[in-house]
Coordinates of C-alpha atoms in Angstrom, one line a residue:
X3 CA -12.1 -10.1 -14.5
X4 CA -14.6 -10.4 -11.7
X5 CA -14.3 -14.2 -12.0
X6 CA -10.6 -14.1 -11.7
X7 CA -10.7 -11.9 -8.6
X8 CA -13.3 -14.0 -7.0
X9 CA -11.1 -17.0 -7.5
X10 CA -8.3 -15.2 -5.7
X11 CA -10.6 -14.1 -2.9
X12 CA -12.2 -17.5 -2.6
X13 CA -15.6 -15.9 -2.2
X14 CA -17.7 -13.0 -3.4
X15 CA -16.1 -9.6 -3.5
X16 CA -17.1 -6.7 -1.1
X17 CA -20.1 -4.8 -2.6
X18 CA -18.1 -1.5 -3.1
X19 CA -15.3 -3.2 -4.9
X20 CA -17.9 -5.1 -7.0
X21 CA -19.5 -1.8 -8.0
X22 CA -16.1 -0.2 -8.8
X23 CA -15.3 -3.2 -11.1
X24 CA -18.5 -2.5 -13.0
X25 CA -17.5 1.1 -13.4
X26 CA -14.1 0.2 -14.7
X27 CA -15.6 -2.4 -17.1
X28 CA -17.9 0.4 -18.5
X29 CA -15.0 2.6 -19.5
X30 CA -14.4 3.8 -23.1
X31 CA -11.0 2.1 -23.5
X32 CA -11.7 -1.6 -22.9
X33 CA -8.5 -2.6 -24.7
X34 CA -6.4 -1.1 -21.9
X35 CA -8.8 -1.1 -18.9
X36 CA -7.2 -4.1 -17.2
X37 CA -3.6 -3.3 -17.9
X38 CA -3.0 0.5 -17.5
X39 CA -2.8 1.1 -13.8
X40 CA 0.3 1.8 -11.8
X41 CA -1.3 0.1 -8.8
X42 CA 0.1 -3.3 -9.7
X43 CA 3.0 -4.7 -11.6
X44 CA 0.8 -6.2 -14.2
X45 CA -1.2 -3.0 -14.7
X46 CA -4.4 -4.5 -13.3
X47 CA -6.4 -1.7 -11.6
X48 CA -7.3 -4.0 -8.6
X49 CA -5.2 -6.0 -6.1
X50 CA -6.3 -8.3 -3.4
X51 CA -4.4 -9.2 -0.2
X52 CA -5.8 -12.3 1.6
X53 CA -4.7 -12.3 5.2
X54 CA -5.5 -14.1 8.5
X55 CA -8.3 -11.6 9.3
X56 CA -9.9 -11.7 5.8
X57 CA -9.5 -9.9 2.6
X58 CA -8.0 -6.4 2.0
X59 CA -8.1 -4.7 -1.4
X60 CA -7.1 -1.6 -3.3
X61 CA -8.5 -0.3 -6.6
X62 CA -8.7 2.5 -9.0
X63 CA -12.0 4.4 -8.7
X64 CA -12.4 5.3 -12.4
X65 CA -11.4 3.9 -15.8
X66 CA -8.3 5.0 -17.6
X67 CA -9.9 7.9 -19.6
X68 CA -10.8 9.7 -16.3
X69 CA -8.6 12.7 -15.8
X70 CA -5.7 12.1 -13.5
X71 CA -6.1 15.5 -11.8
X72 CA -9.6 14.5 -10.7
X73 CA -8.9 11.1 -9.3
X74 CA -8.3 12.2 -5.7
X75 CA -11.6 14.1 -5.7
X76 CA -13.3 11.0 -7.0
X77 CA -11.9 8.8 -4.3
X78 CA -13.2 11.3 -1.7
X79 CA -16.6 11.3 -3.3
X80 CA -16.8 7.5 -3.2
X81 CA -15.8 7.5 0.5
X82 CA -18.5 10.1 1.3
X83 CA -21.1 8.0 -0.5
X84 CA -19.9 5.0 1.4
X85 CA -20.5 6.8 4.7
X86 CA -16.8 7.2 5.6
X87 CA -16.1 10.8 4.5
X88 CA -12.8 12.6 5.2
X89 CA -13.9 15.1 7.8
X90 CA -10.5 16.8 8.1
X91 CA -8.9 18.7 5.2
X92 CA -6.2 16.7 3.5
X93 CA -2.6 18.1 3.9
X94 CA -1.5 20.3 1.0
X95 CA 0.9 17.7 -0.3
X96 CA -2.0 15.3 -0.8
X97 CA -4.6 17.8 -1.8
X98 CA -2.4 19.1 -4.6
X99 CA -1.6 15.7 -6.0
X100 CA -2.4 15.5 -9.7
X101 CA -2.1 11.7 -10.2
X102 CA -2.1 8.4 -8.3
X103 CA -5.1 8.2 -6.0
X104 CA -6.7 4.9 -5.0
X105 CA -9.2 3.5 -2.6
X106 CA -8.6 0.6 -0.3
X107 CA -10.8 -1.6 1.9
X108 CA -10.2 -3.7 5.0
X109 CA -11.9 -7.0 6.1
X110 CA -13.8 -5.1 8.8
X111 CA -15.2 -2.5 6.3
X112 CA -12.8 0.3 7.0
X113 CA -12.0 2.3 3.8
X114 CA -8.8 4.2 3.0
X115 CA -7.7 6.9 0.6
X116 CA -4.2 6.5 -0.9
X117 CA -2.6 9.4 -2.7
X118 CA 0.9 9.9 -4.2
X119 CA 2.5 12.9 -2.7
X120 CA 3.2 16.0 -4.7
X121 CA 6.5 17.9 -4.2
X122 CA 6.2 20.4 -1.5
X123 CA 6.8 21.2 2.1
X124 CA 7.2 18.4 4.7
X125 CA 4.1 16.3 5.4
X126 CA 2.6 17.5 8.7
X127 CA 3.0 15.0 11.5
X128 CA 3.1 14.9 15.3
X129 CA 6.5 15.6 16.8
X130 CA 7.1 12.0 18.0
X131 CA 6.4 10.8 14.4
X132 CA 8.7 13.4 12.9
X133 CA 11.5 12.2 15.2
X134 CA 11.0 8.7 13.9
X135 CA 11.0 9.9 10.2
X136 CA 14.2 11.9 10.9
X137 CA 16.0 8.6 11.6
X138 CA 15.2 7.0 8.3
X139 CA 18.3 6.2 6.1
X140 CA 19.6 9.1 4.1
X141 CA 17.9 9.2 0.7
X142 CA 14.5 7.9 2.0
X143 CA 11.7 9.7 0.1
X144 CA 8.0 10.0 1.0
X145 CA 6.0 8.7 -1.9
X146 CA 2.4 8.1 -0.7
X147 CA 0.0 8.8 2.1
X148 CA -2.9 6.8 3.3
X149 CA -5.8 8.0 5.5
X150 CA -8.5 6.0 7.2
X151 CA -11.4 8.5 7.8
X152 CA -13.2 6.1 10.2
X153 CA -10.3 5.7 12.6
X154 CA -8.1 8.7 12.1
X155 CA -5.2 6.6 11.1
X156 CA -2.5 8.1 8.8
X157 CA 0.2 6.1 7.1
X158 CA 3.2 7.5 5.3
X159 CA 5.0 5.3 2.8
X160 CA 8.7 5.9 2.1
X161 CA 10.9 4.6 -0.7
X162 CA 14.2 3.6 0.9
X163 CA 17.6 3.8 -0.8
X164 CA 19.2 0.5 -1.7
X165 CA 20.6 -0.9 1.6
X166 CA 24.0 -2.7 1.5
X167 CA 23.4 -3.5 5.2
X168 CA 19.8 -4.0 6.5
X169 CA 21.1 -2.8 9.9
X170 CA 21.1 0.7 8.5
X171 CA 17.4 0.5 9.5
X172 CA 18.4 0.2 13.2
X173 CA 18.2 4.0 14.0
X174 CA 14.6 4.3 12.9
X175 CA 13.7 1.0 14.7
X176 CA 15.3 2.3 17.9
X177 CA 13.6 5.6 17.7
X178 CA 10.2 4.0 17.1
X179 CA 10.5 1.3 19.7
X180 CA 10.9 -1.5 17.2
X181 CA 14.5 -2.5 17.7
X182 CA 13.4 -6.1 18.7
X183 CA 11.9 -6.5 15.2
X184 CA 15.4 -7.1 14.0
X185 CA 15.2 -10.5 15.8
X186 CA 11.9 -11.4 14.1
X187 CA 13.3 -10.5 10.7
X188 CA 16.4 -12.7 11.3
X189 CA 14.4 -15.6 12.6
X190 CA 11.4 -15.6 10.2
X191 CA 12.7 -14.4 6.8
X192 CA 14.2 -17.1 4.7
X193 CA 17.9 -16.2 4.7
X194 CA 17.3 -13.8 7.7
X195 CA 18.2 -10.2 7.5
X196 CA 20.5 -11.0 4.5
X197 CA 17.4 -11.5 2.4
X198 CA 16.9 -7.7 2.5
X199 CA 20.4 -6.8 1.4
X200 CA 20.4 -5.1 -2.0
X201 CA 16.6 -5.1 -2.3
X202 CA 14.4 -2.2 -3.2
X203 CA 12.4 -1.7 0.0
X204 CA 9.7 0.6 1.3
X205 CA 8.8 1.4 4.8
X206 CA 5.5 2.8 6.2
X207 CA 5.0 4.7 9.5
X208 CA 1.4 4.8 10.8
X209 CA -0.2 6.6 13.6
X210 CA -3.6 7.6 14.9
X211 CA -4.8 11.2 15.3
X212 CA -4.2 12.4 18.9
X213 CA -2.2 9.3 19.8
X214 CA 1.0 9.7 21.7
X215 CA 1.9 6.1 21.5
X216 CA 4.6 4.6 19.3
X217 CA 3.8 4.3 15.6
X218 CA 3.3 1.1 13.7
X219 CA 6.0 0.2 11.1
X220 CA 5.9 -2.1 8.1
X221 CA 8.5 -3.1 5.5
X222 CA 7.5 -3.6 1.8
X223 CA 9.3 -5.4 -1.0
X224 CA 8.4 -6.8 -4.4
X225 CA 7.6 -10.5 -4.2
X226 CA 9.6 -11.2 -7.3
X227 CA 12.8 -9.6 -5.8
X228 CA 12.3 -10.8 -2.2
X229 CA 11.5 -14.4 -3.2
X230 CA 12.7 -14.7 -6.8
X231 CA 12.8 -18.5 -6.7
X232 CA 9.2 -19.0 -5.7
X233 CA 6.7 -19.5 -8.6
X234 CA 3.5 -17.5 -8.9
X235 CA 0.7 -19.0 -6.8
X236 CA -1.6 -19.8 -9.7
X237 CA -1.6 -19.5 -13.5
X238 CA -2.8 -16.1 -14.4
X239 CA -2.1 -14.5 -11.0
X240 CA 0.9 -12.3 -10.2
X241 CA 2.3 -11.5 -6.8
X242 CA 2.7 -7.8 -5.9
X243 CA 4.1 -6.2 -2.8
X244 CA 5.0 -8.3 0.3
X245 CA 4.0 -6.5 3.5
X246 CA 6.1 -7.3 6.5
X247 CA 4.5 -6.0 9.8
X248 CA 7.2 -5.1 12.3
X249 CA 6.5 -6.5 15.8
X250 CA 7.8 -4.1 18.5
X251 CA 8.3 -7.2 20.7
X252 CA 10.2 -9.1 18.0
X253 CA 8.1 -12.2 18.5
X254 CA 6.5 -12.5 15.1
X255 CA 6.7 -11.3 11.5
X256 CA 3.2 -11.0 10.0
X257 CA 3.6 -11.3 6.2
X258 CA 0.9 -10.8 3.5
X259 CA 1.3 -10.8 -0.2
X260 CA -0.8 -8.7 -2.6
X261 CA -2.2 -10.6 -5.6
X262 CA -3.8 -9.5 -8.9
X263 CA -4.9 -11.3 -12.1
X264 CA -2.6 -10.9 -15.1
X265 CA -4.8 -9.5 -17.9
X266 CA -4.9 -11.6 -21.0
X267 CA -3.3 -10.1 -24.1
X268 CA -5.8 -9.0 -26.7

């Protein structure tokens, strides 16, 4: 599996990810190790996202037999050992999660904890962010939170309802100062805004601790549904989520695609 991931990356893997792969490979259930995770469509417990600034990644921190209820604590332990501990207590909806916790890494070495949100009270956020979230389409549900201990950045990920009209996103774009992003979507997406119609989308809202500026927004969609006619990039590699960064000025549409190896059938 390391060889397949190195081929996608085009170079050696970050040392922490390399160590995590060794831990996964040493698990007690090798027959399912590379196909059980909910992190990727193929079940692979690792995904890589090559981008203009370098390689981002996300991974499970323990093999499949590791108790789900302990995964978040294990992610926090790995972050502390890597010198990027979470110094602030995690909100209750994250701390009470009993499943779905992952670690991510950025090209500059920043690490991130991802955790699916348990049912509970609203996620705590600054008032300007709450005002943005309140303008999401009816039926939007928070599914996951991400925290970067090194920078104080928090990102909330929402599952959106199926949109018959992509302009239903306009209220949240207006509230967040991203209205011009509609122009970039129309100009840079193949098929324009219409490409988003009837797709299962996600949206993230990101902010930094203590910041009063506007948040950063991104749209997410499955590569297979957003670009169904495009083949996979290489044999044995599957595309995952497409991340579309929303430019407040509407001048560009940064797009990156997550990739993961397709585990061979035993």
